[in-house]
mmCIF file of C-alpha atoms in Angstrom:
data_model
loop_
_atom_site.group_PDB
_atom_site.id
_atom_site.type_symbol
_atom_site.label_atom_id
_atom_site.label_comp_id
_atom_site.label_asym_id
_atom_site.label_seq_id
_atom_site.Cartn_x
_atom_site.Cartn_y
_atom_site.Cartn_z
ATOM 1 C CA UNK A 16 -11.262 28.489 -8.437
ATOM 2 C CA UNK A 17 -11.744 25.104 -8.824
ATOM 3 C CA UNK A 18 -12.673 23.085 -6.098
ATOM 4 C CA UNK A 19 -11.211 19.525 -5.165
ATOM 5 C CA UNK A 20 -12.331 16.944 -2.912
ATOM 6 C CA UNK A 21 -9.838 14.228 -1.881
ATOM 7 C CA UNK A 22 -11.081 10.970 0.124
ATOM 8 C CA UNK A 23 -9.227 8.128 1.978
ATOM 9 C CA UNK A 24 -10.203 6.104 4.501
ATOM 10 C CA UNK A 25 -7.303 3.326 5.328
ATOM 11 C CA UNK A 26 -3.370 3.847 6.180
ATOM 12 C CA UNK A 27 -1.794 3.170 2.805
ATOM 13 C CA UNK A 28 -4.412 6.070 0.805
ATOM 14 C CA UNK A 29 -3.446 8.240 3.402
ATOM 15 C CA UNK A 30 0.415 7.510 3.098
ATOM 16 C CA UNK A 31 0.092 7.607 -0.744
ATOM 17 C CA UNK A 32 -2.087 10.945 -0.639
ATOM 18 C CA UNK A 33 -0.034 13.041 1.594
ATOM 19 C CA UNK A 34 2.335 14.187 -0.851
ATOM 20 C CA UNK A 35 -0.690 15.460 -3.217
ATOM 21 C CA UNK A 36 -2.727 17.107 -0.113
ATOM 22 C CA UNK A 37 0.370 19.044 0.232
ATOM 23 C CA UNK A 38 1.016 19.829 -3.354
ATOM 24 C CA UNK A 39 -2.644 20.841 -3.935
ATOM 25 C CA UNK A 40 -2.761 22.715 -1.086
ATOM 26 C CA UNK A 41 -0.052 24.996 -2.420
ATOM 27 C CA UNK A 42 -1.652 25.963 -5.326
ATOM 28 C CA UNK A 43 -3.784 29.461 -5.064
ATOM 29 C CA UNK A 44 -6.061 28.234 -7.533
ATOM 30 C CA UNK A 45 -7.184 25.045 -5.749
ATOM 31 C CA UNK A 46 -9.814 25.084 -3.407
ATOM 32 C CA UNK A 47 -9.218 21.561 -1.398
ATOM 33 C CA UNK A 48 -11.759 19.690 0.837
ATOM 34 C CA UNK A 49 -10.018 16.759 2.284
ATOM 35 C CA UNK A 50 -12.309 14.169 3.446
ATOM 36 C CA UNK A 51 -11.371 10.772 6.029
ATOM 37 C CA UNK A 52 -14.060 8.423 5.627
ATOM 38 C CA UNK A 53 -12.844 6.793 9.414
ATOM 39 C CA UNK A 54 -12.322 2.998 7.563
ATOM 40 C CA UNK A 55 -8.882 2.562 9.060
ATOM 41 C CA UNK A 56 -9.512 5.166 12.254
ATOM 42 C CA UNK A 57 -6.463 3.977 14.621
ATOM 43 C CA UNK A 58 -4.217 3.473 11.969
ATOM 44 C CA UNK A 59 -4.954 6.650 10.064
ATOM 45 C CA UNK A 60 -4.798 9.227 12.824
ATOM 46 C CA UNK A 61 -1.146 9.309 14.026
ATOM 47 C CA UNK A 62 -0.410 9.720 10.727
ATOM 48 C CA UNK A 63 -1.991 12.778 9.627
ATOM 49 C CA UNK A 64 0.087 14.477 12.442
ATOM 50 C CA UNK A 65 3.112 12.555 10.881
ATOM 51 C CA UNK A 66 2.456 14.183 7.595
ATOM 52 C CA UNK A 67 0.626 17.128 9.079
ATOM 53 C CA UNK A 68 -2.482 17.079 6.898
ATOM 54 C CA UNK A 69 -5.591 18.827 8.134
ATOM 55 C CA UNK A 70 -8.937 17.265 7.657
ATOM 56 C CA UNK A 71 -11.874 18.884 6.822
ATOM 57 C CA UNK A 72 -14.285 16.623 6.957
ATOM 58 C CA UNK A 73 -14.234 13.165 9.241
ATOM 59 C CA UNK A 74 -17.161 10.521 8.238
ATOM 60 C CA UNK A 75 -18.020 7.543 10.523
ATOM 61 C CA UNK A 76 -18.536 4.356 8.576
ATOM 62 C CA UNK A 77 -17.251 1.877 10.386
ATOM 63 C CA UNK A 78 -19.191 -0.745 12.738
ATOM 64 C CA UNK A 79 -17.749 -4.039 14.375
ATOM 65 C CA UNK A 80 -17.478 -7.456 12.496
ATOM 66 C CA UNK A 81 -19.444 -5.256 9.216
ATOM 67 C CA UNK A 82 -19.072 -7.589 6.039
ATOM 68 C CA UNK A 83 -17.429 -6.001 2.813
ATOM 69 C CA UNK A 84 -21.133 -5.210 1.205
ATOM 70 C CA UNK A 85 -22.678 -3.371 4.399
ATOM 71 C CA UNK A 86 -19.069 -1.202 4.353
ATOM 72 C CA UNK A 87 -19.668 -0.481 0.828
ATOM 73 C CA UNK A 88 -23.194 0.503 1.636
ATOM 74 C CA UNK A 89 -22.230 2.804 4.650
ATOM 75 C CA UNK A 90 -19.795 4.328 2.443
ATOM 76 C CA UNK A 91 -21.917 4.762 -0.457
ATOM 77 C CA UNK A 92 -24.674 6.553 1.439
ATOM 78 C CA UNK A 93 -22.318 8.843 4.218
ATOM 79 C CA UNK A 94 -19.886 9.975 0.860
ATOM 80 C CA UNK A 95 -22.678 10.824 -0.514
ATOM 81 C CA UNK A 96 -23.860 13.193 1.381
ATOM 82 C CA UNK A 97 -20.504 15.184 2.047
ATOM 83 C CA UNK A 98 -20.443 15.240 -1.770
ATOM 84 C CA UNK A 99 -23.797 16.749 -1.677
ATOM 85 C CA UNK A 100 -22.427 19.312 1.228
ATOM 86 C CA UNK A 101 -19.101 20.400 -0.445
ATOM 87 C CA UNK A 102 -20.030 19.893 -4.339
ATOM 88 C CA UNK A 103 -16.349 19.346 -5.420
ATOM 89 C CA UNK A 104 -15.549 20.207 -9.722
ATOM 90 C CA UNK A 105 -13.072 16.721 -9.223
ATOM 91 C CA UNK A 106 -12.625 13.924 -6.668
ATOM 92 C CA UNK A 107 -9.412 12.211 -6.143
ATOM 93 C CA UNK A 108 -9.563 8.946 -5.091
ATOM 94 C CA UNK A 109 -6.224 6.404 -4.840
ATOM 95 C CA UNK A 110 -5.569 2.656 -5.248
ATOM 96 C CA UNK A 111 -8.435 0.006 -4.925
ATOM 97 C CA UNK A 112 -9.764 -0.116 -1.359
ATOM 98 C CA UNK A 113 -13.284 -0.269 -0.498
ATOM 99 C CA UNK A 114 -13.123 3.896 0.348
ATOM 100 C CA UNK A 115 -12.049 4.003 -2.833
ATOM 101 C CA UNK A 116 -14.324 2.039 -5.267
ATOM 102 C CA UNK A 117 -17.622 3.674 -3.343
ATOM 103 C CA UNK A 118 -16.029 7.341 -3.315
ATOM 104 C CA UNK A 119 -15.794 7.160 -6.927
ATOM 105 C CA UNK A 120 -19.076 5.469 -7.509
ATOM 106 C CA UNK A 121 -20.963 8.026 -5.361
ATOM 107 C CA UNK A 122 -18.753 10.735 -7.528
ATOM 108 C CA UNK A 123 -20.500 8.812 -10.460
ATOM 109 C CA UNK A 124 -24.003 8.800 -9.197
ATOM 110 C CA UNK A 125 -24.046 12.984 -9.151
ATOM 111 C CA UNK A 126 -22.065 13.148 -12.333
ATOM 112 C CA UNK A 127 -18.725 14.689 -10.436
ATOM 113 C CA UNK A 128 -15.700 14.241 -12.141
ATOM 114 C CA UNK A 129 -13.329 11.249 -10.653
ATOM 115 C CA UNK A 130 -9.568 11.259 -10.872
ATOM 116 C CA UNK A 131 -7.674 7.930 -10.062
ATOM 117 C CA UNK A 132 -4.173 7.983 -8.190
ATOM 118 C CA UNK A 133 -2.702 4.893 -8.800
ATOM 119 C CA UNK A 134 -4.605 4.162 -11.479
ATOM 120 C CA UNK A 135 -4.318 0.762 -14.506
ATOM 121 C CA UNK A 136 -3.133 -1.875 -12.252
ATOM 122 C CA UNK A 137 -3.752 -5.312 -12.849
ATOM 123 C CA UNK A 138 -3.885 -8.886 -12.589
ATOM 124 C CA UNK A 139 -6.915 -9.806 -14.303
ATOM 125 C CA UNK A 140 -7.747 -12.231 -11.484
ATOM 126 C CA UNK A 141 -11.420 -10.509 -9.820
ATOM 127 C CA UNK A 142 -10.631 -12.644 -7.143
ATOM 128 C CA UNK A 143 -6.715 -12.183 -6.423
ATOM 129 C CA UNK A 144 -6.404 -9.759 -4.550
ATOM 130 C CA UNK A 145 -9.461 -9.891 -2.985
ATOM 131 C CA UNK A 146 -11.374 -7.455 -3.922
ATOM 132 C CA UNK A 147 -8.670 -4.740 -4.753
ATOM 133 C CA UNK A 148 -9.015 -6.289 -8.511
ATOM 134 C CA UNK A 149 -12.477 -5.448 -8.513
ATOM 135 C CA UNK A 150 -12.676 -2.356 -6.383
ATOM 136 C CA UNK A 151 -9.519 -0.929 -9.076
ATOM 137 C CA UNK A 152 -11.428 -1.907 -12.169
ATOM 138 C CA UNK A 153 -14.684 -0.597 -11.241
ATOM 139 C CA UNK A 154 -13.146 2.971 -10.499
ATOM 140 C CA UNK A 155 -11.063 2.744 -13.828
ATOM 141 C CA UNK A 156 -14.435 2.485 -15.740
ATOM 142 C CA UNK A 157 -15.741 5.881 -14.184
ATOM 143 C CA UNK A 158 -12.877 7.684 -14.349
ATOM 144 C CA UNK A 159 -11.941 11.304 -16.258
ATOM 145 C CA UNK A 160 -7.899 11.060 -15.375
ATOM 146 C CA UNK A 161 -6.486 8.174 -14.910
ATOM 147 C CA UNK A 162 -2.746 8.796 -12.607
ATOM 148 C CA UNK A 163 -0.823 5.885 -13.520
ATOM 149 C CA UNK A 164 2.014 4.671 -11.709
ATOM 150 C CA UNK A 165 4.178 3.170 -14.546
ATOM 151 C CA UNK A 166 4.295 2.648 -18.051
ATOM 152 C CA UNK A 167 3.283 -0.861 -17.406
ATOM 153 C CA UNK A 168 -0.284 0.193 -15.104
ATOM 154 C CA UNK A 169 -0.728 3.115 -18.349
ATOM 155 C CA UNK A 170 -0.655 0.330 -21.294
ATOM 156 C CA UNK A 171 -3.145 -1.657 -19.194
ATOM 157 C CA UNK A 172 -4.994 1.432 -19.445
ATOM 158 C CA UNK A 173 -4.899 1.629 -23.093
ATOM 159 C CA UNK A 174 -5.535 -1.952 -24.028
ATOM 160 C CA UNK A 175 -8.610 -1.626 -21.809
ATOM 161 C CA UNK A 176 -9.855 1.114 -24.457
ATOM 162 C CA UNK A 177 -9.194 4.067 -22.448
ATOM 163 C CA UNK A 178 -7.917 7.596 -24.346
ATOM 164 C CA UNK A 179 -4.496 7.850 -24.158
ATOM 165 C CA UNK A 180 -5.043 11.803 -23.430
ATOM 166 C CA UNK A 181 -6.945 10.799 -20.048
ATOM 167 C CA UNK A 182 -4.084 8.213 -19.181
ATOM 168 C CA UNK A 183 -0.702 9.811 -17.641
ATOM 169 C CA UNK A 184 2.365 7.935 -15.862
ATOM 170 C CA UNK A 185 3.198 10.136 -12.900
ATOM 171 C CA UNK A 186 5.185 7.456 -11.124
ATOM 172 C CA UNK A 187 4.171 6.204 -7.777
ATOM 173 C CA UNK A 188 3.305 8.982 -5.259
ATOM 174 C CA UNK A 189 4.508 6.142 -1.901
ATOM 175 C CA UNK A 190 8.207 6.949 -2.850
ATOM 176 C CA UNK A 191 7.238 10.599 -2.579
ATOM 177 C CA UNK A 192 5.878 10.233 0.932
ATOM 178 C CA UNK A 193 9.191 7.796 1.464
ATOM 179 C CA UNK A 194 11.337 9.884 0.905
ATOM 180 C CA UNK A 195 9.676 12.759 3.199
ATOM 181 C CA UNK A 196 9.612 10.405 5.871
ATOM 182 C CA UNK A 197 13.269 9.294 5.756
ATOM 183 C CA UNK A 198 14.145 12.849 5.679
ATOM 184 C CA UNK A 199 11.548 13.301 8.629
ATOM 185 C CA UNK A 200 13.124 10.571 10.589
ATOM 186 C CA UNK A 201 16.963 11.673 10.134
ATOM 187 C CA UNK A 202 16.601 15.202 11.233
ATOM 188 C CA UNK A 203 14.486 14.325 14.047
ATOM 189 C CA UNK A 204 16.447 10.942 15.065
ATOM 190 C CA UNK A 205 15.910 11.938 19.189
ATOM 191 C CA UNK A 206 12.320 11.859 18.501
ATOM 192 C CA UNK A 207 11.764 9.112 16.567
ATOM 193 C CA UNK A 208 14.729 6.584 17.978
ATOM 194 C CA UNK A 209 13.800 3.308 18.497
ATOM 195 C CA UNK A 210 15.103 -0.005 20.261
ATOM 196 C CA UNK A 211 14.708 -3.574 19.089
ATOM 197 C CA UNK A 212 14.982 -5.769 21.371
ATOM 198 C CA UNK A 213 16.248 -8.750 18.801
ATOM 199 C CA UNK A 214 20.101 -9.471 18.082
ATOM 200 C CA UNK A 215 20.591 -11.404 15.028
ATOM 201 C CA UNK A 216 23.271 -11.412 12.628
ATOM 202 C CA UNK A 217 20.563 -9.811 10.424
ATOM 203 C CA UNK A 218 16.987 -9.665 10.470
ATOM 204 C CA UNK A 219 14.513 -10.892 8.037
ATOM 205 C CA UNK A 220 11.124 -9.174 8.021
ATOM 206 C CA UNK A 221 7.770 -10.637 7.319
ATOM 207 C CA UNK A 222 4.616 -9.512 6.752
ATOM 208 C CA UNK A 223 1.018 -10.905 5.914
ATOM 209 C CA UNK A 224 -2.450 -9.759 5.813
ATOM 210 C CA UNK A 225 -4.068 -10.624 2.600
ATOM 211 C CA UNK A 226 -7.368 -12.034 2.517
ATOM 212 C CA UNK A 227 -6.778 -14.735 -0.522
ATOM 213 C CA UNK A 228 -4.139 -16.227 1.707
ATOM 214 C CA UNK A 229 -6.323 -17.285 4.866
ATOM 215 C CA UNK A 230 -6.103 -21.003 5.652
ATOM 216 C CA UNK A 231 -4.048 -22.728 3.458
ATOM 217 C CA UNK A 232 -1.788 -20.064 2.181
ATOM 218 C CA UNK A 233 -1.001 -18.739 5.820
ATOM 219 C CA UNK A 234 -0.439 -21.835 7.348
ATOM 220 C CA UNK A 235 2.268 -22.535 4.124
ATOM 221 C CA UNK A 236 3.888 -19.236 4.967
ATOM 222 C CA UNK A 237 4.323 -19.903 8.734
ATOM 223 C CA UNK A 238 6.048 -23.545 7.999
ATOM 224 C CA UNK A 239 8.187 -21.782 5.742
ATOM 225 C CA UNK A 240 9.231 -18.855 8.100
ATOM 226 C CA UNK A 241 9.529 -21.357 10.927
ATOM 227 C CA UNK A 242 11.804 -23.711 8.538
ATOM 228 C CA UNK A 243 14.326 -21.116 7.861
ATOM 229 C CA UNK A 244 14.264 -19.727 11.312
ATOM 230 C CA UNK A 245 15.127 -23.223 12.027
ATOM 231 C CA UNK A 246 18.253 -23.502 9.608
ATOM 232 C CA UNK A 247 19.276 -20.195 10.659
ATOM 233 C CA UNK A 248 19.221 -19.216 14.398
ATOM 234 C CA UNK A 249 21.276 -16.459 14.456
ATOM 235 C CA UNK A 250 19.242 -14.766 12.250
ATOM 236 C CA UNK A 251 16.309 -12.873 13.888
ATOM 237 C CA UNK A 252 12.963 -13.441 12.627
ATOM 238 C CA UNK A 253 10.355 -10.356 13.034
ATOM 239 C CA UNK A 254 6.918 -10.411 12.108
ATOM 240 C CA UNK A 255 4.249 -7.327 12.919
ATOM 241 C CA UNK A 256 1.330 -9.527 12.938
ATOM 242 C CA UNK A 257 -2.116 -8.437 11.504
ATOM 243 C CA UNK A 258 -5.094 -8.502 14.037
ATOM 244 C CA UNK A 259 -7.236 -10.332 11.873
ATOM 245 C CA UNK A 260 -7.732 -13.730 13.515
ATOM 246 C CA UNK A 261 -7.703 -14.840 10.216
ATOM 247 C CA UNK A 262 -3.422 -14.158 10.734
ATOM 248 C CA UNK A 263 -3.020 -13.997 14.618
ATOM 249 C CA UNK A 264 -4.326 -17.844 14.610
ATOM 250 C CA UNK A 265 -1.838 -19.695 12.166
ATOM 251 C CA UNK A 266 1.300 -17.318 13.142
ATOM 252 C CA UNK A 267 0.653 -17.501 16.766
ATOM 253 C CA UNK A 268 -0.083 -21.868 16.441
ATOM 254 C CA UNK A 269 2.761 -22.555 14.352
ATOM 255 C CA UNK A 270 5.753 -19.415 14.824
ATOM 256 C CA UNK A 271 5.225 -18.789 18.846
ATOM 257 C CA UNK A 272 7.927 -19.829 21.193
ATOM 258 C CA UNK A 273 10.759 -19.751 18.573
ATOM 259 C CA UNK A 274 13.343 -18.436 20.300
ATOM 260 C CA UNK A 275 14.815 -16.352 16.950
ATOM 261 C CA UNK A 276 11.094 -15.242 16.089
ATOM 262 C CA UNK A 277 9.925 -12.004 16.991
ATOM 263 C CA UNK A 278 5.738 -11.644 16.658
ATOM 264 C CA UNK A 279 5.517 -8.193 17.518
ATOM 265 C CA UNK A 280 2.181 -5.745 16.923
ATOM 266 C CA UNK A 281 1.539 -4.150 13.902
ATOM 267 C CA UNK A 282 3.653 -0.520 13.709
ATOM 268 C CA UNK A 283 3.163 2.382 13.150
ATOM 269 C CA UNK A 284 4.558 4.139 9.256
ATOM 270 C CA UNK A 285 7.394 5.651 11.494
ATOM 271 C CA UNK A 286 8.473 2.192 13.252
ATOM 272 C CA UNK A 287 8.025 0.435 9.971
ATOM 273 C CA UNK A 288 9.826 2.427 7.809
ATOM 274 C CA UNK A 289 12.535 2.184 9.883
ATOM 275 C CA UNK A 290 12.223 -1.932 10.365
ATOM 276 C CA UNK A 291 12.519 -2.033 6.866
ATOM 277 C CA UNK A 292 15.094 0.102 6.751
ATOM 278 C CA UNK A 293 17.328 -2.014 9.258
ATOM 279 C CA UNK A 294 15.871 -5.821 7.669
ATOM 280 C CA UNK A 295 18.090 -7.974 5.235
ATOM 281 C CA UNK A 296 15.256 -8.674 2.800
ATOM 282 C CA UNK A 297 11.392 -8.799 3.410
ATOM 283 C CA UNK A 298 8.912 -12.102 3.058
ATOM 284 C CA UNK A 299 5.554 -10.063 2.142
ATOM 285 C CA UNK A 300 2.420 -10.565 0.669
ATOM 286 C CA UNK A 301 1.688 -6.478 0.763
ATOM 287 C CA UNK A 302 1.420 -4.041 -1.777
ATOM 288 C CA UNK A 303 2.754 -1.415 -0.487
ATOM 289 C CA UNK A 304 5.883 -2.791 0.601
ATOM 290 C CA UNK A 305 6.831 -4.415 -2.695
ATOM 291 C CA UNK A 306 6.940 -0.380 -3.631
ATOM 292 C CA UNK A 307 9.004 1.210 -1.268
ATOM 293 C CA UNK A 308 11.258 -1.588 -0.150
ATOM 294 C CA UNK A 309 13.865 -1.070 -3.957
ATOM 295 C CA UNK A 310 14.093 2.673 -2.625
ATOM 296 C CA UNK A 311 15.655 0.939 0.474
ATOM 297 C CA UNK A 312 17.763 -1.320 -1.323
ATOM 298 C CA UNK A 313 15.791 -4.285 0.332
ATOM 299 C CA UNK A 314 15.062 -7.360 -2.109
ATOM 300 C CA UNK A 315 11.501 -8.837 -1.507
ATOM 301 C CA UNK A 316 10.127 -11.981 -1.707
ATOM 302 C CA UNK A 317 6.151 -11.555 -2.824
ATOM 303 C CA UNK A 318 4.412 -14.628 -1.226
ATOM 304 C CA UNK A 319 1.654 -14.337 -2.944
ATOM 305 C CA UNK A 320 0.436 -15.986 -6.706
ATOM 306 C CA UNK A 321 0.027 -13.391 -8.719
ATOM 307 C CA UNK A 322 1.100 -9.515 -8.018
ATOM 308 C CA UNK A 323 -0.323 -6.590 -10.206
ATOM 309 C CA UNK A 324 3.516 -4.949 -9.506
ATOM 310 C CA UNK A 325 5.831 -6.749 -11.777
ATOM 311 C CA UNK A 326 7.806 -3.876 -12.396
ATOM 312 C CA UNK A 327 9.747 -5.034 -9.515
ATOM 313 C CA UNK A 328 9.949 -8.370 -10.290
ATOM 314 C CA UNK A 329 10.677 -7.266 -14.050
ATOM 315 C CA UNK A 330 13.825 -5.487 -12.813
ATOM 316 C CA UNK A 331 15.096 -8.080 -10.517
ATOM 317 C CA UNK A 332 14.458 -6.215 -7.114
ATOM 318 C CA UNK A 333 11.853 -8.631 -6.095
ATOM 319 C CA UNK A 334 10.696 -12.487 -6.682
ATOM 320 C CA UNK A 335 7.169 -13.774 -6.986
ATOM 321 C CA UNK A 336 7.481 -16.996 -4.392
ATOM 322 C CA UNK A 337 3.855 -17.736 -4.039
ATOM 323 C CA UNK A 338 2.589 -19.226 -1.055
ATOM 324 C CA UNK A 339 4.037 -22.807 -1.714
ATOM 325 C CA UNK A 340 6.593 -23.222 1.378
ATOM 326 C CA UNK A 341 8.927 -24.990 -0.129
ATOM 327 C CA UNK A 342 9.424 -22.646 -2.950
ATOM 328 C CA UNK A 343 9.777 -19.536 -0.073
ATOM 329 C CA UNK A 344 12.437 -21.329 1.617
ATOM 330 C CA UNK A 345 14.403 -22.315 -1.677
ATOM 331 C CA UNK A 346 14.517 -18.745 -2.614
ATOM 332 C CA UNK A 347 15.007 -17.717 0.773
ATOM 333 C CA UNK A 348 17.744 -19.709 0.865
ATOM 334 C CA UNK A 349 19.497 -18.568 -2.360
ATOM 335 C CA UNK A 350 19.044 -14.910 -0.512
ATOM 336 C CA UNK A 351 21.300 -15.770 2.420
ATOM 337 C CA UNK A 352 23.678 -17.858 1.073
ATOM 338 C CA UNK A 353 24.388 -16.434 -2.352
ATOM 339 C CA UNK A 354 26.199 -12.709 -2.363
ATOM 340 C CA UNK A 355 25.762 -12.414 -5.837
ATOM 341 C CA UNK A 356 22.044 -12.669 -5.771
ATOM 342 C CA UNK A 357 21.514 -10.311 -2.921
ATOM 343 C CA UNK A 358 23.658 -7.890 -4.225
ATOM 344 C CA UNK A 359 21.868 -7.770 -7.885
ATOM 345 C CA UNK A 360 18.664 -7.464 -5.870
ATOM 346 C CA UNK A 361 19.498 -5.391 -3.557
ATOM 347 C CA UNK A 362 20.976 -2.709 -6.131
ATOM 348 C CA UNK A 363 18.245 -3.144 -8.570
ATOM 349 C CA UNK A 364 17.041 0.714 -7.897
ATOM 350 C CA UNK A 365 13.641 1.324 -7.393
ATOM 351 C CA UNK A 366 11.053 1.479 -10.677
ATOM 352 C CA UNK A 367 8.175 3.060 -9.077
ATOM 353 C CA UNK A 368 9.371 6.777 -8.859
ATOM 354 C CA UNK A 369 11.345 9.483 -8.372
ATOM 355 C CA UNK A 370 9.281 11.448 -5.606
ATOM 356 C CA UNK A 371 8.026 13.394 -8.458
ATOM 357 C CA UNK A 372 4.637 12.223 -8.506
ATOM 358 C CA UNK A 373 2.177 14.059 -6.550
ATOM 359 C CA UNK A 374 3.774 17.677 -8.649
ATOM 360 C CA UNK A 375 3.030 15.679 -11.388
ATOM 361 C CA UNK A 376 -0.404 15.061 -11.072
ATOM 362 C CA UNK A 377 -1.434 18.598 -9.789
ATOM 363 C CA UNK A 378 0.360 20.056 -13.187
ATOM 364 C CA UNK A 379 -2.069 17.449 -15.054
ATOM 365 C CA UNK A 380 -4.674 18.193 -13.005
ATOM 366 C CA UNK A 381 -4.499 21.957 -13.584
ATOM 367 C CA UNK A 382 -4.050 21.417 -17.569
ATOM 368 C CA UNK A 383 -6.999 19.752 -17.880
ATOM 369 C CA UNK A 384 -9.154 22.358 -16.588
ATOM 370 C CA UNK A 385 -7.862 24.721 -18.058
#
């Protein structure tokens, strides 16, 4: 039996690590230990009902206003000693949060083997974004499988020195847990209906949270946002804005009162899923949503200056705008007003996966022990 321990501790591992609880948890000769480290608690509990994933062990890290190094330290020291408890052969951590980089290095300290979901990418900036680049590279260099999520993520992998036989592209396991929540949605559409209360022509959605944008880059992004809602009033406008004061302050200042501008609370995976479902295009500076929006058929507009996903900018279902607001609105701009453009975009497919990936990485998993 061989026994594997799986960690997360914000809303996007735990969306990107569903699909692989349930695959692992499937096979008879897997013993799995899934482990929430409590880093994203309100965010991350609705949706292990969503994807009905039992946990088996809940840690308590989190304390108010706590500054990136005491997290890490809390993390470091509670992981630890669940590792210690459970004594896992493997420990699956995914993508380049804070959970993630101190899971792994804790995996390190008691020489536990570390596999990487979303492993090789890149953007060779330590300091954009902040500090996924680092958290990422540091788990890449104590890592026994690396799970990339494209070709592109794998040859960063191998031009960093690592063995090609520890490097596999699985795809990306997000469309996996996309796809199981469209289906989700559809045959439940009584219980998960929802009501918008705006009435555009279309809707345009935005989102922002990352830390490299505060101050300058926000305040760009809000000008631009309130510029085009400007030009185009019978478009609707909707924003879930972070809680970070660091957001709330600049979006509140410079997009409140706009009559075509909705600044709604963050959502939910369900309600978002389904806003990005029923949006024109997306203005985002996330991750996450530059991955699952192709699957949609939703073009996206990255406002950010550099992006370690350029698959979809590679295959023309997304555009790297920056945070300069003129440049948003130009390209913004092109997006309404030229068919052409939003068509090729919006038909670009999706080059992150197939919903194949979490099967994928258990196979891989299971080869190399044996």
């Amino acid at each position: 039996m061989i026994k594997v321990s799986i960690i997360f501790g914000t809303r996007p591992e735990v969306i990107k690590l569903a699909s692989l609880i349930k695959a692992f948890s499937q096979e008879a000769t897997i013993e799995l230990n899934v482990c929430f480290t409590g880093q994203h608690k309100e965010m991350v509990l609705p949706l292990l009902d969503f994807f009905e994933i039992k946990v088996d062990h809940a840690l308590d890290i989190m304390q108010p206003n706590q500054t990136l190094a005491t997290l890490s330290a809390r993390s470091l020291v509670a992981v630890e000693e669940y590792l210690k408890e459970v004594k896992p052969d493997m420990v699956f951590v995914q993508g380049d949060t804070t959970t993630a980089m101190c899971a792994a290095s804790a995996a390190f300290y008691q020489k536990i083997k570390v596999a990487h979901v979303e492993a090789g990418l890149r953007t060779h900036n330590m300091f954009s974004p902040f500090p996924e680049e680092f958290n990422r590279q540091v788990i890449s260099r104590i890592t026994d499988l690396h799970f990339a999520p494209t070709a592109i993520a794998g040859e960063n992998l191998q031009k960093e020195g690592f063995d090609d036989k520890t490097v596999f592209v699985t795809g990306n396991t997000v469309i996996d847990s996309l796809l199981f929540a469209r289906k989700k949605i559809e045959e439940n559409a009584s219980k998960y209906q929802m009501d918008f209360p705006w009435t555009g022509e279309k809707m345009i959605l935005i989102t922002g949270h990352r830390r490299e944008n505060f101050g300058e880059g926000f305040e760009n992004m809000c000008k631009a946002v309130k510029e085009l809602a400007t030009k185009y009033p019978q478009y609707s406008f909707v924003y879930p804005v972070h809680l970070n004061p660091n957001v709330q302050e600049p979006v509140n200042r410079l997009l409140g009162g706009l009559k075509n501008v909705f600044l709604i609370p963050p959502m939910d995976y369900i309600g978002f899923t389904t806003l990005m479902a029923k949006s024109y295009f997306i203005l985002t500076d996330s991750g996450g949503v530059q991955e699952e929006a192709p699957t949609l058929g939703k073009p996206v507009l990255i406002m950010r200056d550099t992006t370690e996903r350029m698959e979809a900018v590679n295959n023309g279902a997304a555009i790297l705008v920056g945070t300069d607001k003129d440049n948003i609105v130009f390209n913004a701009i092109r997006l309404i007003e030229d068919e052409a453009l939003y068509l090729k975009m919006s038909t670009a497919g999706n080059p992150f996966g197939d919903g194949c990936a979490a099967v994928t990485i258990v196979q891989k998993t299971l080869s190399y022990f044996q």
